[in-house]
Structure formats: structure tokens, C-alpha cells
Short mmCIF file of N, CA and C in Angstrom, two decimals:
data_model
loop_
_atom_site.label_atom_id
_atom_site.label_comp_id
_atom_site.label_asym_id
_atom_site.label_seq_id
_atom_site.Cartn_x
_atom_site.Cartn_y
_atom_site.Cartn_z
N UNK A 1 -0.63 -12.71 -8.73
CA UNK A 1 -1.44 -12.30 -9.87
C UNK A 1 -0.87 -10.99 -10.44
N UNK A 2 -0.67 -10.93 -11.75
CA UNK A 2 -0.12 -9.72 -12.37
C UNK A 2 -1.07 -8.52 -12.23
N UNK A 3 -0.47 -7.35 -12.19
CA UNK A 3 -1.24 -6.10 -12.14
C UNK A 3 -2.00 -5.91 -13.44
N UNK A 4 -3.24 -5.42 -13.34
CA UNK A 4 -4.05 -5.13 -14.52
C UNK A 4 -4.71 -3.76 -14.35
N UNK A 5 -4.67 -2.94 -15.38
CA UNK A 5 -5.35 -1.66 -15.37
C UNK A 5 -6.84 -1.89 -15.56
N UNK A 6 -7.64 -1.09 -14.87
CA UNK A 6 -9.10 -1.14 -15.02
C UNK A 6 -9.57 0.13 -15.71
N UNK A 7 -10.83 0.15 -16.12
CA UNK A 7 -11.40 1.36 -16.71
C UNK A 7 -11.37 2.51 -15.69
N UNK A 8 -11.55 2.19 -14.42
CA UNK A 8 -11.47 3.21 -13.37
C UNK A 8 -10.06 3.80 -13.30
N UNK A 9 -9.05 2.95 -13.43
CA UNK A 9 -7.66 3.43 -13.44
C UNK A 9 -7.44 4.41 -14.59
N UNK A 10 -7.93 4.06 -15.78
CA UNK A 10 -7.77 4.95 -16.94
C UNK A 10 -8.48 6.28 -16.70
N UNK A 11 -9.62 6.24 -16.03
CA UNK A 11 -10.34 7.48 -15.68
C UNK A 11 -9.54 8.35 -14.73
N UNK A 12 -8.89 7.73 -13.73
CA UNK A 12 -8.05 8.48 -12.78
C UNK A 12 -6.86 9.11 -13.49
N UNK A 13 -6.24 8.35 -14.39
CA UNK A 13 -5.10 8.87 -15.15
C UNK A 13 -5.53 10.05 -16.01
N UNK A 14 -6.67 9.92 -16.69
CA UNK A 14 -7.19 11.00 -17.53
C UNK A 14 -7.46 12.25 -16.69
N UNK A 15 -8.02 12.06 -15.51
CA UNK A 15 -8.34 13.19 -14.62
C UNK A 15 -7.07 13.91 -14.18
N UNK A 16 -6.05 13.15 -13.77
CA UNK A 16 -4.80 13.75 -13.29
C UNK A 16 -4.06 14.46 -14.42
N UNK A 17 -4.01 13.85 -15.60
CA UNK A 17 -3.25 14.42 -16.71
C UNK A 17 -4.04 15.46 -17.51
N UNK A 18 -5.34 15.57 -17.25
CA UNK A 18 -6.16 16.54 -17.96
C UNK A 18 -6.30 16.23 -19.44
N UNK A 19 -6.30 14.94 -19.75
CA UNK A 19 -6.40 14.50 -21.14
C UNK A 19 -7.43 13.38 -21.22
N UNK A 20 -8.35 13.47 -22.17
CA UNK A 20 -9.31 12.36 -22.30
C UNK A 20 -8.60 11.09 -22.76
N UNK A 21 -9.16 9.96 -22.38
CA UNK A 21 -8.61 8.68 -22.79
C UNK A 21 -9.34 8.20 -24.04
N UNK A 22 -8.58 7.69 -24.99
CA UNK A 22 -9.13 7.04 -26.17
C UNK A 22 -8.78 5.57 -26.03
N UNK A 23 -9.79 4.71 -26.04
CA UNK A 23 -9.54 3.29 -25.81
C UNK A 23 -10.01 2.45 -26.99
N UNK A 24 -9.28 1.38 -27.22
CA UNK A 24 -9.77 0.32 -28.09
C UNK A 24 -9.65 -0.97 -27.29
N UNK A 25 -9.71 -2.09 -27.94
CA UNK A 25 -9.75 -3.36 -27.23
C UNK A 25 -8.57 -3.57 -26.28
N UNK A 26 -7.37 -3.20 -26.68
CA UNK A 26 -6.21 -3.51 -25.84
C UNK A 26 -5.31 -2.32 -25.54
N UNK A 27 -5.71 -1.11 -25.91
CA UNK A 27 -4.88 0.07 -25.68
C UNK A 27 -5.68 1.23 -25.11
N UNK A 28 -5.01 2.03 -24.30
CA UNK A 28 -5.56 3.30 -23.84
C UNK A 28 -4.54 4.36 -24.22
N UNK A 29 -5.02 5.47 -24.79
CA UNK A 29 -4.12 6.51 -25.30
C UNK A 29 -4.54 7.86 -24.75
N UNK A 30 -3.51 8.63 -24.35
CA UNK A 30 -3.70 9.98 -23.84
C UNK A 30 -2.75 10.90 -24.59
N UNK A 31 -3.25 12.00 -25.11
CA UNK A 31 -2.40 12.98 -25.80
C UNK A 31 -2.31 14.20 -24.89
N UNK A 32 -1.07 14.56 -24.51
CA UNK A 32 -0.86 15.68 -23.61
C UNK A 32 -0.14 16.80 -24.36
N UNK A 33 -0.63 18.02 -24.17
CA UNK A 33 -0.03 19.19 -24.80
C UNK A 33 0.14 20.29 -23.76
N UNK A 34 1.24 21.00 -23.88
CA UNK A 34 1.47 22.17 -23.04
C UNK A 34 1.80 23.33 -23.98
N UNK A 35 0.84 24.21 -24.18
CA UNK A 35 1.04 25.30 -25.14
C UNK A 35 2.12 26.27 -24.71
N UNK A 36 2.29 26.48 -23.42
CA UNK A 36 3.32 27.42 -22.94
C UNK A 36 4.72 26.98 -23.37
N UNK A 37 4.98 25.69 -23.30
CA UNK A 37 6.31 25.19 -23.65
C UNK A 37 6.38 24.64 -25.07
N UNK A 38 5.22 24.39 -25.67
CA UNK A 38 5.19 23.80 -27.00
C UNK A 38 5.38 22.29 -26.99
N UNK A 39 5.40 21.67 -25.82
CA UNK A 39 5.62 20.22 -25.73
C UNK A 39 4.34 19.46 -26.02
N UNK A 40 4.52 18.29 -26.62
CA UNK A 40 3.42 17.35 -26.82
C UNK A 40 3.97 15.94 -26.72
N UNK A 41 3.29 15.11 -25.94
CA UNK A 41 3.65 13.70 -25.84
C UNK A 41 2.37 12.87 -25.92
N UNK A 42 2.55 11.62 -26.29
CA UNK A 42 1.45 10.66 -26.30
C UNK A 42 1.80 9.53 -25.35
N UNK A 43 0.89 9.24 -24.44
CA UNK A 43 1.03 8.14 -23.50
C UNK A 43 0.11 7.03 -23.97
N UNK A 44 0.67 5.84 -24.12
CA UNK A 44 -0.14 4.70 -24.54
C UNK A 44 0.10 3.56 -23.58
N UNK A 45 -0.99 2.96 -23.12
CA UNK A 45 -0.91 1.81 -22.23
C UNK A 45 -1.51 0.63 -22.97
N UNK A 46 -0.68 -0.36 -23.26
CA UNK A 46 -1.13 -1.57 -23.94
C UNK A 46 -1.30 -2.67 -22.90
N UNK A 47 -2.47 -3.23 -22.86
CA UNK A 47 -2.77 -4.28 -21.89
C UNK A 47 -3.01 -5.60 -22.62
N UNK A 48 -2.89 -6.68 -21.88
CA UNK A 48 -3.15 -8.02 -22.41
C UNK A 48 -2.27 -8.36 -23.61
N UNK A 49 -1.00 -7.98 -23.54
CA UNK A 49 -0.07 -8.36 -24.59
C UNK A 49 0.21 -9.85 -24.51
N UNK A 50 0.50 -10.46 -25.62
CA UNK A 50 0.87 -11.86 -25.64
C UNK A 50 2.35 -11.98 -25.29
N UNK A 51 2.64 -12.80 -24.29
CA UNK A 51 4.02 -13.01 -23.87
C UNK A 51 4.47 -14.41 -24.24
N UNK A 52 5.76 -14.61 -24.47
CA UNK A 52 6.26 -15.97 -24.68
C UNK A 52 5.94 -16.82 -23.45
N UNK A 53 5.77 -18.09 -23.65
CA UNK A 53 5.40 -19.00 -22.56
C UNK A 53 6.33 -18.90 -21.37
N UNK A 54 7.61 -18.68 -21.61
CA UNK A 54 8.59 -18.59 -20.52
C UNK A 54 8.33 -17.41 -19.60
N UNK A 55 7.65 -16.38 -20.07
CA UNK A 55 7.39 -15.18 -19.26
C UNK A 55 5.97 -15.13 -18.69
N UNK A 56 5.08 -15.97 -19.17
CA UNK A 56 3.67 -15.87 -18.79
C UNK A 56 3.42 -16.00 -17.30
N UNK A 57 4.12 -16.87 -16.63
CA UNK A 57 3.83 -17.18 -15.24
C UNK A 57 4.15 -15.99 -14.33
N UNK A 58 3.11 -15.27 -13.94
CA UNK A 58 3.26 -14.18 -12.98
C UNK A 58 3.75 -12.87 -13.53
N UNK A 59 4.06 -12.78 -14.79
CA UNK A 59 4.55 -11.54 -15.37
C UNK A 59 3.38 -10.70 -15.88
N UNK A 60 3.50 -9.41 -15.71
CA UNK A 60 2.50 -8.50 -16.24
C UNK A 60 2.70 -8.35 -17.74
N UNK A 61 1.62 -8.35 -18.46
CA UNK A 61 1.67 -8.19 -19.91
C UNK A 61 1.24 -6.78 -20.29
N UNK A 62 1.65 -5.80 -19.49
CA UNK A 62 1.30 -4.41 -19.73
C UNK A 62 2.53 -3.63 -20.15
N UNK A 63 2.36 -2.81 -21.18
CA UNK A 63 3.45 -1.99 -21.70
C UNK A 63 3.00 -0.53 -21.67
N UNK A 64 3.77 0.33 -21.00
CA UNK A 64 3.48 1.75 -20.93
C UNK A 64 4.50 2.45 -21.83
N UNK A 65 4.02 3.20 -22.82
CA UNK A 65 4.88 3.85 -23.79
C UNK A 65 4.61 5.33 -23.81
N UNK A 66 5.67 6.13 -23.86
CA UNK A 66 5.56 7.57 -24.07
C UNK A 66 6.28 7.89 -25.37
N UNK A 67 5.54 8.54 -26.28
CA UNK A 67 6.09 8.95 -27.56
C UNK A 67 6.17 10.46 -27.60
N UNK A 68 7.35 10.96 -27.95
CA UNK A 68 7.59 12.39 -28.08
C UNK A 68 8.26 12.62 -29.42
N UNK A 69 8.33 13.87 -29.87
CA UNK A 69 8.94 14.13 -31.18
C UNK A 69 10.35 13.56 -31.34
N UNK A 70 11.13 13.53 -30.29
CA UNK A 70 12.52 13.08 -30.41
C UNK A 70 12.84 11.85 -29.56
N UNK A 71 11.82 11.19 -29.01
CA UNK A 71 12.14 10.04 -28.16
C UNK A 71 10.95 9.10 -28.04
N UNK A 72 11.26 7.88 -27.64
CA UNK A 72 10.26 6.88 -27.32
C UNK A 72 10.75 6.16 -26.07
N UNK A 73 9.93 6.14 -25.04
CA UNK A 73 10.27 5.48 -23.78
C UNK A 73 9.26 4.38 -23.51
N UNK A 74 9.72 3.23 -23.04
CA UNK A 74 8.81 2.14 -22.71
C UNK A 74 9.13 1.56 -21.35
N UNK A 75 8.07 1.25 -20.62
CA UNK A 75 8.17 0.55 -19.35
C UNK A 75 7.43 -0.77 -19.53
N UNK A 76 8.18 -1.86 -19.56
CA UNK A 76 7.59 -3.17 -19.76
C UNK A 76 7.23 -3.80 -18.42
N UNK A 77 6.14 -4.54 -18.40
CA UNK A 77 5.76 -5.26 -17.19
C UNK A 77 5.36 -4.36 -16.04
N UNK A 78 4.56 -3.33 -16.31
CA UNK A 78 4.12 -2.40 -15.27
C UNK A 78 3.44 -3.16 -14.14
N UNK A 79 3.87 -2.89 -12.89
CA UNK A 79 3.29 -3.57 -11.73
C UNK A 79 2.43 -2.64 -10.87
N UNK A 80 2.30 -1.38 -11.26
CA UNK A 80 1.45 -0.47 -10.52
C UNK A 80 1.65 0.97 -10.96
N UNK A 81 0.84 1.85 -10.39
CA UNK A 81 0.95 3.28 -10.70
C UNK A 81 0.41 4.09 -9.55
N UNK A 82 0.84 5.34 -9.49
CA UNK A 82 0.30 6.32 -8.55
C UNK A 82 -0.08 7.54 -9.37
N UNK A 83 -1.30 8.02 -9.19
CA UNK A 83 -1.77 9.21 -9.89
C UNK A 83 -2.01 10.30 -8.84
N UNK A 84 -1.28 11.41 -8.97
CA UNK A 84 -1.39 12.51 -8.02
C UNK A 84 -1.90 13.77 -8.71
N UNK A 85 -3.14 14.14 -8.42
CA UNK A 85 -3.70 15.35 -9.01
C UNK A 85 -2.97 16.59 -8.48
N UNK A 86 -2.57 16.56 -7.20
CA UNK A 86 -1.87 17.69 -6.61
C UNK A 86 -0.54 17.96 -7.31
N UNK A 87 0.19 16.90 -7.64
CA UNK A 87 1.48 17.04 -8.32
C UNK A 87 1.33 17.12 -9.84
N UNK A 88 0.15 16.73 -10.34
CA UNK A 88 -0.08 16.75 -11.78
C UNK A 88 0.75 15.72 -12.52
N UNK A 89 0.92 14.54 -11.90
CA UNK A 89 1.72 13.52 -12.54
C UNK A 89 1.24 12.12 -12.19
N UNK A 90 1.61 11.20 -13.07
CA UNK A 90 1.34 9.78 -12.85
C UNK A 90 2.69 9.06 -12.90
N UNK A 91 2.95 8.25 -11.88
CA UNK A 91 4.17 7.44 -11.85
C UNK A 91 3.77 6.00 -12.12
N UNK A 92 4.29 5.45 -13.20
CA UNK A 92 4.11 4.04 -13.53
C UNK A 92 5.39 3.34 -13.09
N UNK A 93 5.27 2.16 -12.49
CA UNK A 93 6.48 1.48 -12.06
C UNK A 93 6.41 -0.01 -12.32
N UNK A 94 7.59 -0.59 -12.48
CA UNK A 94 7.75 -2.03 -12.63
C UNK A 94 8.80 -2.46 -11.62
N UNK A 95 8.42 -3.39 -10.77
CA UNK A 95 9.33 -3.82 -9.69
C UNK A 95 9.51 -5.32 -9.75
N UNK A 96 10.77 -5.74 -9.74
CA UNK A 96 11.10 -7.15 -9.69
C UNK A 96 12.46 -7.32 -9.00
N UNK A 97 12.54 -8.28 -8.11
CA UNK A 97 13.79 -8.69 -7.47
C UNK A 97 14.59 -7.51 -6.91
N UNK A 98 13.92 -6.60 -6.20
CA UNK A 98 14.61 -5.50 -5.54
C UNK A 98 15.00 -4.34 -6.43
N UNK A 99 14.61 -4.40 -7.69
CA UNK A 99 14.91 -3.32 -8.63
C UNK A 99 13.60 -2.73 -9.13
N UNK A 100 13.58 -1.41 -9.20
CA UNK A 100 12.39 -0.71 -9.67
C UNK A 100 12.75 0.15 -10.87
N UNK A 101 11.84 0.20 -11.83
CA UNK A 101 11.93 1.12 -12.96
C UNK A 101 10.69 1.99 -12.90
N UNK A 102 10.86 3.28 -13.07
CA UNK A 102 9.73 4.20 -12.97
C UNK A 102 9.66 5.14 -14.15
N UNK A 103 8.45 5.36 -14.62
CA UNK A 103 8.19 6.29 -15.72
C UNK A 103 7.21 7.33 -15.20
N UNK A 104 7.66 8.58 -15.12
CA UNK A 104 6.84 9.67 -14.59
C UNK A 104 6.32 10.49 -15.75
N UNK A 105 4.99 10.63 -15.83
CA UNK A 105 4.36 11.42 -16.89
C UNK A 105 3.68 12.61 -16.23
N UNK A 106 4.01 13.82 -16.72
CA UNK A 106 3.49 15.06 -16.14
C UNK A 106 2.39 15.65 -16.99
N UNK A 107 1.44 16.30 -16.34
CA UNK A 107 0.32 16.96 -17.02
C UNK A 107 0.80 17.96 -18.06
N UNK A 108 1.94 18.61 -17.81
CA UNK A 108 2.48 19.62 -18.74
C UNK A 108 3.30 18.99 -19.86
N UNK A 109 3.01 17.73 -20.19
CA UNK A 109 3.65 17.01 -21.29
C UNK A 109 5.14 16.80 -21.05
N UNK A 110 5.49 16.55 -19.81
CA UNK A 110 6.86 16.19 -19.47
C UNK A 110 6.93 14.73 -19.11
N UNK A 111 8.12 14.17 -19.15
CA UNK A 111 8.29 12.76 -18.85
C UNK A 111 9.70 12.50 -18.35
N UNK A 112 9.83 11.61 -17.37
CA UNK A 112 11.14 11.19 -16.84
C UNK A 112 11.13 9.69 -16.68
N UNK A 113 12.27 9.07 -16.95
CA UNK A 113 12.43 7.63 -16.80
C UNK A 113 13.55 7.36 -15.81
N UNK A 114 13.29 6.51 -14.83
CA UNK A 114 14.30 6.09 -13.87
C UNK A 114 14.40 4.57 -13.98
N UNK A 115 15.57 4.07 -14.39
CA UNK A 115 15.73 2.65 -14.68
C UNK A 115 16.71 1.99 -13.73
N UNK A 116 16.42 0.73 -13.42
CA UNK A 116 17.30 -0.11 -12.58
C UNK A 116 17.60 0.51 -11.22
N UNK A 117 16.60 1.09 -10.62
CA UNK A 117 16.72 1.76 -9.33
C UNK A 117 16.71 0.70 -8.22
N UNK A 118 17.73 0.69 -7.39
CA UNK A 118 17.82 -0.24 -6.27
C UNK A 118 16.90 0.25 -5.16
N UNK A 119 15.86 -0.51 -4.87
CA UNK A 119 14.84 -0.04 -3.92
C UNK A 119 15.39 0.15 -2.51
N UNK A 120 16.57 -0.37 -2.19
CA UNK A 120 17.16 -0.14 -0.87
C UNK A 120 17.47 1.34 -0.65
N UNK A 121 17.63 2.08 -1.75
CA UNK A 121 17.88 3.52 -1.63
C UNK A 121 16.71 4.26 -0.98
N UNK A 122 15.52 3.68 -1.03
CA UNK A 122 14.35 4.34 -0.46
C UNK A 122 14.43 4.46 1.06
N UNK A 123 15.19 3.59 1.70
CA UNK A 123 15.32 3.67 3.16
C UNK A 123 16.62 4.35 3.58
N UNK A 124 17.29 4.98 2.62
CA UNK A 124 18.54 5.69 2.89
C UNK A 124 18.25 7.15 3.22
N UNK A 125 19.05 7.73 4.06
CA UNK A 125 18.95 9.16 4.37
C UNK A 125 19.30 9.94 3.10
N UNK A 126 18.32 10.69 2.57
CA UNK A 126 18.51 11.44 1.32
C UNK A 126 19.72 12.36 1.38
N UNK A 127 20.02 12.89 2.56
CA UNK A 127 21.13 13.85 2.66
C UNK A 127 22.50 13.19 2.48
N UNK A 128 22.54 11.86 2.53
CA UNK A 128 23.80 11.14 2.37
C UNK A 128 24.00 10.62 0.95
N UNK A 129 23.06 10.90 0.09
CA UNK A 129 23.15 10.43 -1.29
C UNK A 129 23.90 11.42 -2.18
N UNK A 130 24.49 10.90 -3.22
CA UNK A 130 25.10 11.77 -4.23
C UNK A 130 23.98 12.60 -4.87
N UNK A 131 24.24 13.84 -5.21
CA UNK A 131 23.20 14.69 -5.79
C UNK A 131 22.51 14.07 -7.01
N UNK A 132 23.23 13.29 -7.78
CA UNK A 132 22.66 12.66 -8.98
C UNK A 132 21.61 11.61 -8.65
N UNK A 133 21.60 11.09 -7.43
CA UNK A 133 20.64 10.06 -7.03
C UNK A 133 19.41 10.62 -6.32
N UNK A 134 19.47 11.85 -5.90
CA UNK A 134 18.38 12.39 -5.08
C UNK A 134 17.07 12.49 -5.85
N UNK A 135 17.09 12.99 -7.08
CA UNK A 135 15.85 13.17 -7.82
C UNK A 135 15.10 11.86 -8.03
N UNK A 136 15.81 10.81 -8.45
CA UNK A 136 15.15 9.53 -8.67
C UNK A 136 14.64 8.94 -7.36
N UNK A 137 15.41 9.11 -6.30
CA UNK A 137 14.99 8.57 -5.00
C UNK A 137 13.74 9.26 -4.49
N UNK A 138 13.69 10.56 -4.61
CA UNK A 138 12.50 11.30 -4.17
C UNK A 138 11.30 10.93 -5.04
N UNK A 139 11.49 10.88 -6.35
CA UNK A 139 10.37 10.56 -7.25
C UNK A 139 9.82 9.17 -6.97
N UNK A 140 10.68 8.18 -6.81
CA UNK A 140 10.21 6.81 -6.62
C UNK A 140 9.84 6.51 -5.18
N UNK A 141 10.20 7.38 -4.23
CA UNK A 141 9.83 7.14 -2.84
C UNK A 141 8.31 7.16 -2.67
N UNK A 142 7.60 7.82 -3.57
CA UNK A 142 6.14 7.84 -3.50
C UNK A 142 5.56 6.44 -3.68
N UNK A 143 6.29 5.56 -4.33
CA UNK A 143 5.78 4.21 -4.59
C UNK A 143 6.11 3.23 -3.47
N UNK A 144 6.92 3.64 -2.53
CA UNK A 144 7.42 2.71 -1.50
C UNK A 144 6.31 1.99 -0.76
N UNK A 145 5.24 2.66 -0.39
CA UNK A 145 4.16 2.02 0.36
C UNK A 145 3.40 1.00 -0.47
N UNK A 146 3.53 1.07 -1.78
CA UNK A 146 2.83 0.12 -2.65
C UNK A 146 3.65 -1.12 -2.92
N UNK A 147 4.94 -1.10 -2.61
CA UNK A 147 5.80 -2.22 -2.98
C UNK A 147 5.32 -3.55 -2.40
N UNK A 148 4.86 -3.57 -1.18
CA UNK A 148 4.42 -4.83 -0.60
C UNK A 148 3.23 -5.41 -1.35
N UNK A 149 2.37 -4.52 -1.88
CA UNK A 149 1.19 -4.97 -2.60
C UNK A 149 1.52 -5.55 -3.97
N UNK A 150 2.59 -5.08 -4.59
CA UNK A 150 2.90 -5.48 -5.96
C UNK A 150 4.15 -6.32 -6.05
N UNK A 151 4.67 -6.79 -4.90
CA UNK A 151 5.82 -7.62 -4.75
C UNK A 151 6.62 -8.00 -5.88
#
């Protein structure tokens, strides 16, 4: 069964990001601002999207989008999320066939995207990784315990 966001999930995301949620029938929107840095981003979660028949079977119809003044990032087929109030961030992830894509949204209006991450790296000794791989591995390692649930 595909992952689906609930109203409770949107409440948790709003609490962690410190931004109220604005909802309509199929979208939830959060506007994040950080006055110290001058950053502003908009996080939008679109649920119940219509998919072509070839993708309907078992695929999530959820699209997570981050819009910033100079960029637009999208995570298609979100299969789960982790909201950490202590870290002030929400990690949205999409996992299929041993590959994970992660979109990290920070309370201070920051955002990072990690694409085509080989989940086998999560069981690798971090000290043996190239420095360029450490940040993504550490960020996505938080999702490792959820992988079995969202297969």
C-alpha cells in the first residue's frame, strides 16, 4: 500500500518547521522564513495526484516540492518522512529498488536534496567513505530504521 500523509502528519511537520499549514483538498503548504539569513522557501505537499495507469499499482501519488527564489526541487513518489523537532528538520524520502532519494527541509528555510543514494552505503563504516559521501550518508541514515516499513 502506498504511503499517504495524514492530517496528523501535517501537524507534526508544522510543529517541527514552526510554520502553520495551509491546506486545500489535495495540497498542504508551509512557508518558512529565516529573518537572520533572509531566506524564504515554500514547502508544498501534493497528495492524491493522478498517475498514468502504468504507475498506479503500488506507487505513491505524493509530490513534495520546495520552491525558493532561485530553485525548485521535487521529490516524486514520497514513501515516508521523519520529523525531528530537536534537529529542526523534516526528511522526506522516496525509496525504490535499493535506491533512496531524500529531501531535507530545515526550520531556518534551508533545503538539501540527495538523489539516487545507494542504501547499501548506510551499513558502511562512515570513516571509509569519500568526504563527499559522508553528509548524504549521515543525513539519510536517520531513515534506515524506516526502510523495512516502506519497502
